[in-house]
Short mmCIF file of C-alpha atoms in Angstrom, two decimals:
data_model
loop_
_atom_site.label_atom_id
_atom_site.label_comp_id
_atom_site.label_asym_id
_atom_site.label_seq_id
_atom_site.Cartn_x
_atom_site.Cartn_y
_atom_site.Cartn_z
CA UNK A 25 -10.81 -25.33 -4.47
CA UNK A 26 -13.62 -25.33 -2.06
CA UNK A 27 -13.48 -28.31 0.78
CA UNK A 28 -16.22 -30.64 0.78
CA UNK A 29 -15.81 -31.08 4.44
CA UNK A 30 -18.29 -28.25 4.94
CA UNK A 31 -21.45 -30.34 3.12
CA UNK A 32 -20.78 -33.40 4.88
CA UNK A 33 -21.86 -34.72 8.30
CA UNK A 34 -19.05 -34.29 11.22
CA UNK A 35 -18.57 -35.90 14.50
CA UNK A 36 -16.18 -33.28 15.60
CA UNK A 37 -17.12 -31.91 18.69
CA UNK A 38 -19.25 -28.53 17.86
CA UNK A 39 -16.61 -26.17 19.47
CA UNK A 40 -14.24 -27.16 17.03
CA UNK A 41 -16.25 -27.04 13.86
CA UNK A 42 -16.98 -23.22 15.11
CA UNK A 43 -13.54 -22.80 15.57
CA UNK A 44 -12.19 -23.90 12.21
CA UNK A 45 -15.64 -22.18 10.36
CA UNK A 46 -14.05 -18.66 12.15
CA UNK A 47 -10.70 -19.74 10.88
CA UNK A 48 -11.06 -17.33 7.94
CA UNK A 49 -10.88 -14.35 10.30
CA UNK A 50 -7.06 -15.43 11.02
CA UNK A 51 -5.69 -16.28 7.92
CA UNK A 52 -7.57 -12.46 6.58
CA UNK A 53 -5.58 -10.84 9.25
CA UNK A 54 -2.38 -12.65 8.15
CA UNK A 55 -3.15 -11.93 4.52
CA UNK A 56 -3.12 -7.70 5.97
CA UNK A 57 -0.28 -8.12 7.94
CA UNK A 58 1.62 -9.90 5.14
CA UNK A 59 0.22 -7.12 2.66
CA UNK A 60 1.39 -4.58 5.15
CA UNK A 61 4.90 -5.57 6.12
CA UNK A 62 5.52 -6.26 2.35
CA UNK A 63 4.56 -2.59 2.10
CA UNK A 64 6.74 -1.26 4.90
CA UNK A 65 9.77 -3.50 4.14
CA UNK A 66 10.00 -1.76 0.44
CA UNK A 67 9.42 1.36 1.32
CA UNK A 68 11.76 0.94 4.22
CA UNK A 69 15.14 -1.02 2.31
CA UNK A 70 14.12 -1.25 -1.35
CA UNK A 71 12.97 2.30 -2.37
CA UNK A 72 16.02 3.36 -3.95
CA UNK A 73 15.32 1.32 -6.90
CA UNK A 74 13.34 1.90 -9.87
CA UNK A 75 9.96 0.85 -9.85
CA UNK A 76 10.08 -1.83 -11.96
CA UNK A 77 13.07 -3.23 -9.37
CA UNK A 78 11.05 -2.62 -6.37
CA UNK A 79 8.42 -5.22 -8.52
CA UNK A 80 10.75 -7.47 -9.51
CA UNK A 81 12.29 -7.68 -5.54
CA UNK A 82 8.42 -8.35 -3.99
CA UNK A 83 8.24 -10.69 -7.09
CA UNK A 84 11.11 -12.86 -7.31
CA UNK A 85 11.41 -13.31 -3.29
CA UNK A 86 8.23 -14.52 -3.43
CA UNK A 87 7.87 -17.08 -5.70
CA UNK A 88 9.98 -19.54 -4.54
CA UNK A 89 7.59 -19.03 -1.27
CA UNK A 90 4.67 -19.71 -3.76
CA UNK A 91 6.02 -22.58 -4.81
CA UNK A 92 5.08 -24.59 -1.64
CA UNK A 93 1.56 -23.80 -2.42
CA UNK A 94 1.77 -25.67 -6.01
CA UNK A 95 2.22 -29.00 -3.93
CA UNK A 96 -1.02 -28.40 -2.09
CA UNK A 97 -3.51 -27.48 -4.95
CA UNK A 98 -4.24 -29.62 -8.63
CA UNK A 99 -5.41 -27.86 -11.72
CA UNK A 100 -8.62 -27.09 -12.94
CA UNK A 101 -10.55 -27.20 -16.01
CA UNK A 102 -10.00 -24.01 -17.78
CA UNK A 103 -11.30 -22.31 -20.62
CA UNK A 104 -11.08 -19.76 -22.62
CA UNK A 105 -12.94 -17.35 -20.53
CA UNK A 106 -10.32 -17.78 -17.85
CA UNK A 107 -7.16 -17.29 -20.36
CA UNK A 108 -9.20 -13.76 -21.47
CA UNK A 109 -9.82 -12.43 -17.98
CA UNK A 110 -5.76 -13.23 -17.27
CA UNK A 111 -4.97 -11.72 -20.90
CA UNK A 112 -7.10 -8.61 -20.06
CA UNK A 113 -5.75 -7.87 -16.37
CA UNK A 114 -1.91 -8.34 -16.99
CA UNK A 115 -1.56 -4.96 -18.90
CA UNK A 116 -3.55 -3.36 -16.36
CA UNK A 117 -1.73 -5.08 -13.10
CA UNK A 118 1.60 -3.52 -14.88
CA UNK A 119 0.39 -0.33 -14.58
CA UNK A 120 -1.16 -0.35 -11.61
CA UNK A 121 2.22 -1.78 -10.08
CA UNK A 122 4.39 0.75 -11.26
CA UNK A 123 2.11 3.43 -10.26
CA UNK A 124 2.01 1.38 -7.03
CA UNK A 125 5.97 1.72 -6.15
CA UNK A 126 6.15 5.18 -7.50
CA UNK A 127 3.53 6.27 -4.72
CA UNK A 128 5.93 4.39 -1.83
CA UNK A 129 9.07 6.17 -3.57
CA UNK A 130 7.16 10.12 -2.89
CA UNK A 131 4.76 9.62 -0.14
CA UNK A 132 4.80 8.47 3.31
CA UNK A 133 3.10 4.89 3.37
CA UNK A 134 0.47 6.24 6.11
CA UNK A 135 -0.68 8.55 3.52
CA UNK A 136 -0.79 6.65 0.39
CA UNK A 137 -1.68 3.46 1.46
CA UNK A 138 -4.97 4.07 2.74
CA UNK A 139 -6.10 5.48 -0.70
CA UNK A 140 -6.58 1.55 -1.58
CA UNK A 141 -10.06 1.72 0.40
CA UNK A 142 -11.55 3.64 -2.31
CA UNK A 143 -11.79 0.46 -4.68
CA UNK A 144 -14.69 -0.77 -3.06
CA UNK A 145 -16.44 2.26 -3.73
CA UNK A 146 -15.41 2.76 -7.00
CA UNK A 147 -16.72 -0.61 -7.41
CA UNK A 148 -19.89 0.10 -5.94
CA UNK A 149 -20.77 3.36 -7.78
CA UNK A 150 -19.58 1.79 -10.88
CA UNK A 151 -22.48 -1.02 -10.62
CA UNK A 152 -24.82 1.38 -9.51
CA UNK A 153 -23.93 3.68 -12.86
CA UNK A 154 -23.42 1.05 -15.15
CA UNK A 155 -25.34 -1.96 -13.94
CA UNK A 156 -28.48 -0.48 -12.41
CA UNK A 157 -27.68 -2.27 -8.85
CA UNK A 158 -29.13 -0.36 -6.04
CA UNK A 159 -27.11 1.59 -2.99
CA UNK A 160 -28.96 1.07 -0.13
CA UNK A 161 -28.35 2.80 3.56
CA UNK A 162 -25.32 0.58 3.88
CA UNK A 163 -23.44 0.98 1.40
CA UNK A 164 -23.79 4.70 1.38
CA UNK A 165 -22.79 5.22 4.98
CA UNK A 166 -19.96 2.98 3.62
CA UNK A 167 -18.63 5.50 1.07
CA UNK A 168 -19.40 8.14 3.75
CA UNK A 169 -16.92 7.07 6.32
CA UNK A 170 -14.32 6.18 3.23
CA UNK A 171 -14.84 9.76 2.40
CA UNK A 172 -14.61 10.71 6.09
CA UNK A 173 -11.34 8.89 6.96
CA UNK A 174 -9.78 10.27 3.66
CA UNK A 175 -10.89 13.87 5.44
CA UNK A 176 -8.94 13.14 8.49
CA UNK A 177 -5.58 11.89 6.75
CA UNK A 178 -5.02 15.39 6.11
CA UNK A 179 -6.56 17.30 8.90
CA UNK A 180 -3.50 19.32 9.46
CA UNK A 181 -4.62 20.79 5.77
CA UNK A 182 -7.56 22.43 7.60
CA UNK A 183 -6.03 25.50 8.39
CA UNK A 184 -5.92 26.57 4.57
CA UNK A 185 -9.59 26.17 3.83
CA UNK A 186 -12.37 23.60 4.50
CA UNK A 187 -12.16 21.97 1.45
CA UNK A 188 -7.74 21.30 1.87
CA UNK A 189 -7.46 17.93 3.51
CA UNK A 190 -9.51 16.75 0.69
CA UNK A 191 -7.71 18.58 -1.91
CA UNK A 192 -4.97 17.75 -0.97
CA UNK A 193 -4.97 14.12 -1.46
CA UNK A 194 -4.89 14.94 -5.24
CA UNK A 195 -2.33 17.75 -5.23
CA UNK A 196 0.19 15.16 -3.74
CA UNK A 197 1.32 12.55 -6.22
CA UNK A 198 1.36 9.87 -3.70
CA UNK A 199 -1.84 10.04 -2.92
CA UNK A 200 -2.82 10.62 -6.61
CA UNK A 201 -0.83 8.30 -7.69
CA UNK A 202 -2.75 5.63 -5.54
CA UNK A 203 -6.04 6.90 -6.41
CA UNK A 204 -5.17 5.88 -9.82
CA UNK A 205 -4.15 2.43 -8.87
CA UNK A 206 -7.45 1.76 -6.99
CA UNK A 207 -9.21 2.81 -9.82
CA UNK A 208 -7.33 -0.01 -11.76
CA UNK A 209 -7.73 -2.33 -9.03
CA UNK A 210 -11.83 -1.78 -9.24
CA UNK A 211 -10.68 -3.12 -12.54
CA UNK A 212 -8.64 -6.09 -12.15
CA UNK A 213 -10.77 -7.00 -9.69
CA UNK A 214 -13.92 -7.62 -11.75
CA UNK A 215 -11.35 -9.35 -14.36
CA UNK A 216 -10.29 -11.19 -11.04
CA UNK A 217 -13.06 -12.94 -10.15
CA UNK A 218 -14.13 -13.78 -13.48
CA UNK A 219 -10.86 -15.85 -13.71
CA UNK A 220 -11.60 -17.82 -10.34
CA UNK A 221 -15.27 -18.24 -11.88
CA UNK A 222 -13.71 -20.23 -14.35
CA UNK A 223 -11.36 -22.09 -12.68
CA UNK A 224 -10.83 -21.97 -8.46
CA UNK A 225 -9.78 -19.56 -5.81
CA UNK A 226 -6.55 -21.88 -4.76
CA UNK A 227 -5.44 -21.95 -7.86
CA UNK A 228 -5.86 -18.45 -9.38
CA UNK A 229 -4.55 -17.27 -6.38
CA UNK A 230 -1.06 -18.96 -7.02
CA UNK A 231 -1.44 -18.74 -10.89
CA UNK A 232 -1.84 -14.84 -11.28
CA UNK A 233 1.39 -13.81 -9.55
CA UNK A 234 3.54 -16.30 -11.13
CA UNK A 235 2.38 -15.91 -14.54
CA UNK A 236 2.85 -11.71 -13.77
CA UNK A 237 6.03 -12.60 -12.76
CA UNK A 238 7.17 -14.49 -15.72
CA UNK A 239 5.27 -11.03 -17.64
CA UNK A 240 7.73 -8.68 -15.84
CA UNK A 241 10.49 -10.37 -16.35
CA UNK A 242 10.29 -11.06 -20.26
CA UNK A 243 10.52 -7.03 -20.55
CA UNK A 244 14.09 -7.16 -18.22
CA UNK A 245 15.79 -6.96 -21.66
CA UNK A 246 13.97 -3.86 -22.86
CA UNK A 247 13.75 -2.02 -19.62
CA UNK A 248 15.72 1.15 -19.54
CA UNK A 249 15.82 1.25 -15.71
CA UNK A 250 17.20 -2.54 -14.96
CA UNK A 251 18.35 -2.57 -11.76
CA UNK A 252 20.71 -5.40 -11.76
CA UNK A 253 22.73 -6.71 -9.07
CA UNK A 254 20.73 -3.80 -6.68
CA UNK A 255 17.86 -7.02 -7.19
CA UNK A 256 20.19 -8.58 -4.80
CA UNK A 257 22.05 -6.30 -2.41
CA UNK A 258 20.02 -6.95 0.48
CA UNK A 259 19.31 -10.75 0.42
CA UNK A 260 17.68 -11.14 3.94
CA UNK A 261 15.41 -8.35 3.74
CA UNK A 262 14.74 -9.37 0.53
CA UNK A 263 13.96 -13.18 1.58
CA UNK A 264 11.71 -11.65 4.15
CA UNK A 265 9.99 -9.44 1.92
CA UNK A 266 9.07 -12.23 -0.32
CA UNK A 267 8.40 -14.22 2.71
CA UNK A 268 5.45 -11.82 3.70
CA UNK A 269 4.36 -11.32 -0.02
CA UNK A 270 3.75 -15.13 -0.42
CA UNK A 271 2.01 -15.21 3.10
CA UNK A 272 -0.46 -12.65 2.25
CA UNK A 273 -1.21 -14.42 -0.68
CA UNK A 274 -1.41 -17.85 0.64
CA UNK A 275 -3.59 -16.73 3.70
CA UNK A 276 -6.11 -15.23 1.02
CA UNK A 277 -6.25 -18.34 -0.65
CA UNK A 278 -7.04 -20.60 2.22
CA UNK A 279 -9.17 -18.10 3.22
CA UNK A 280 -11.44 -17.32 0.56
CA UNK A 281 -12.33 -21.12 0.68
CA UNK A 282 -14.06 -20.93 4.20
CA UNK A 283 -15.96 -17.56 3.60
CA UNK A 284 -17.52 -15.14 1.31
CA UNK A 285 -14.73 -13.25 -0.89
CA UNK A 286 -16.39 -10.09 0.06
CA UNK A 287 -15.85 -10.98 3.95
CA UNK A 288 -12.51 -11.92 3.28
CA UNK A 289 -11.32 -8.82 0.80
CA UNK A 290 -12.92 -6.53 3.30
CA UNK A 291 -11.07 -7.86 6.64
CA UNK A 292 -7.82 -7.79 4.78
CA UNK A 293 -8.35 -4.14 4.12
CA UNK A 294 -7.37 -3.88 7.85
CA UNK A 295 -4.40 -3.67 6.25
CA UNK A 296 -4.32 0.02 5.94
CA UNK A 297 -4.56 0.96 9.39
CA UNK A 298 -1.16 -1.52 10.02
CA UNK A 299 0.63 0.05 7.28
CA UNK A 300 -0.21 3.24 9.02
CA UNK A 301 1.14 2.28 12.37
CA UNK A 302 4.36 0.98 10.38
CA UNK A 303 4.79 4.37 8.71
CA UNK A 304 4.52 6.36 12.10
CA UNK A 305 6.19 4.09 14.50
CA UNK A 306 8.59 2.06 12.08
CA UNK A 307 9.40 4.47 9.38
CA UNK A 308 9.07 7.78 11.67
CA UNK A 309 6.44 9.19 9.59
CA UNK A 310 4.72 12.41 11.47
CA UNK A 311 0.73 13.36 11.74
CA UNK A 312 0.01 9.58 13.28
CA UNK A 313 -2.72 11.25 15.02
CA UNK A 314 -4.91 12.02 12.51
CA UNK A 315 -3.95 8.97 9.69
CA UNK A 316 -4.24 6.55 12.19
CA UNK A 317 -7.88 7.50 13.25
CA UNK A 318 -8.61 8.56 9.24
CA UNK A 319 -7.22 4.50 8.16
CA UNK A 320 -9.07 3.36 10.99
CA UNK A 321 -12.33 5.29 9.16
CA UNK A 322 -11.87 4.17 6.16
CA UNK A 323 -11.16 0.22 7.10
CA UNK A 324 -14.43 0.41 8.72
CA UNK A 325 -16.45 2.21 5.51
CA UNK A 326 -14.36 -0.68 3.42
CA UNK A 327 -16.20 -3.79 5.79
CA UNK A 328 -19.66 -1.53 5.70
CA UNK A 329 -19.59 -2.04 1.95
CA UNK A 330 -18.71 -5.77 2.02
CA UNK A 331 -20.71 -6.93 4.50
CA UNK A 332 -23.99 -4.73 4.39
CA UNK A 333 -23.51 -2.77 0.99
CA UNK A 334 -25.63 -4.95 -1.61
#
């Protein structure tokens, strides 16, 4: 739900009108370092568990979080256009999930993570294929640092040919693994903002996960890999796990009211160089020099995009 504050006439001293109209920069940031703790915190305590338990832990730890944000927003008109987009992105999200927490399970979280930054691409060469939009200089030098910083991640690949670091990032399944999920992301993106189109940033933001909760849970019965009391063996970590899960999504939602979604989506992809520095001096993960640099590439290619691609 977009303030009206914004249309109408303050006497606020100018300083602080700047101030709260930069705001958005802050809560992006939070949404990345929420994002990137909720990373580092599975991969660090919970990734003994099935997949589907390593969802249901970020999930269920979360919502009660998410519930404070229910007090804050009122509902919408929606119609059927909005139900449709949900409908449509669900089966997708469940996917991309899975594959998600199976890429933390076999690859160090400096090296899959940053595969993420290649959903604004795929989104960009998808419009240009399918929709006719034009790539100008931008967006192209964009891709080209994406493509750059994906280079570096694997620089210690060089010695085995030119073309290894790049090779690479598909012979590992991590890395595969996320490639595939930010090609479903480019997806549920698009589905994404059709749903806020019809009904309002604040509340889609705190809709979608709950609803995808309730989705994952209905199949607990079925699931041949239900993890049980495991859900539960960790309770702190667990609360604070949630507790960064909910803030990352909260922070986008306030966010995306005081700037462009673009802006926004592309600052939070800052996440990728913190879950890098979490992997190398958290987790212990090695060849810091060269993914820390490479995420730092590829953040910057993601904001080219954004902010100058279209």
């Amino acid at each position: 739900m977009i303030s009206s504050a914004s249309a109408m006439p303050s006497n606020r001293p100018g300083s602080l009108v700047e101030m709260e109209e930069q705001l958005w920069i802050i809560y992006a940031l939070g949404s990345a370092l929420g994002l990137a703790s909720a990373d580092a915190l599975t991969k660090r305590y919970f990734v003994g568990l099935p997949p589907y338990g390593m969802i249901l832990v970020r999930l269920l730890f979360a919502v009660p979080f998410l519930g404070i944000g229910w007090l804050c927003i009122s509902i919408p008109p929606l119609g059927r256009t909005f139900f449709y987009a949900v409908a449509a992105a669900l089966p997708l999200e469940i996917v991309a999930q899975l594959l998600y927490m199976r890429a933390l399970q076999v690859s160090p979280i400096s090296l899959c993570t940053p595969m993420l930054a290649f959903t604004p691409v795929l989104l960009i060469l998808t419009g240009q294929v399918l929709l006719g939009e034009s790539l100008n200089i931008w967006g192209i030098g964009g891709i080209g640092l994406v493509a750059a910083g994906s280079y570096i991640l694997n620089l210690d690949r060089r010695r085995y040919g030119w073309l290894a670091p790049l090779t690479a990032l598909w012979q590992a399944s991590g890395p595969r693994l996320m490639l595939l999920v930010a090609a479903i992301f480019a997806c549920t993106s698009a589905l994404g903002k059709l749903a806020v189109l019809n009904s309002a940033p604040t509340f889609f933001g705190l809709f979608y996960p709950c609803v995808f909760t309730g989705v994952m849970l209905s199949g607990y019965p079925w699931s041949r890999s239900r993890p049980g009391k495991l859900l539960w063996a960790r309770p702190g970590w667990g609360l604070l796990l949630g507790f960064c899960a909910a803030a990352s999504i909260l922070c986008h939602m306030h966010g995306i009211q005081l700037a462009p979604a673009a802006y926004l989506i592309a600052l939070k992809r800052t996440s990728l160089v913190i879950s890098v520095l979490y992997g190398g001096l958290w987790l212990k993960e090695s060849h810091l020099a060269a993914r820390l640099p490479g995420s730092l590439l590829m953040a910057a290619g993601v904001i080219l995009i954004a902010w100058k691609g279209s």
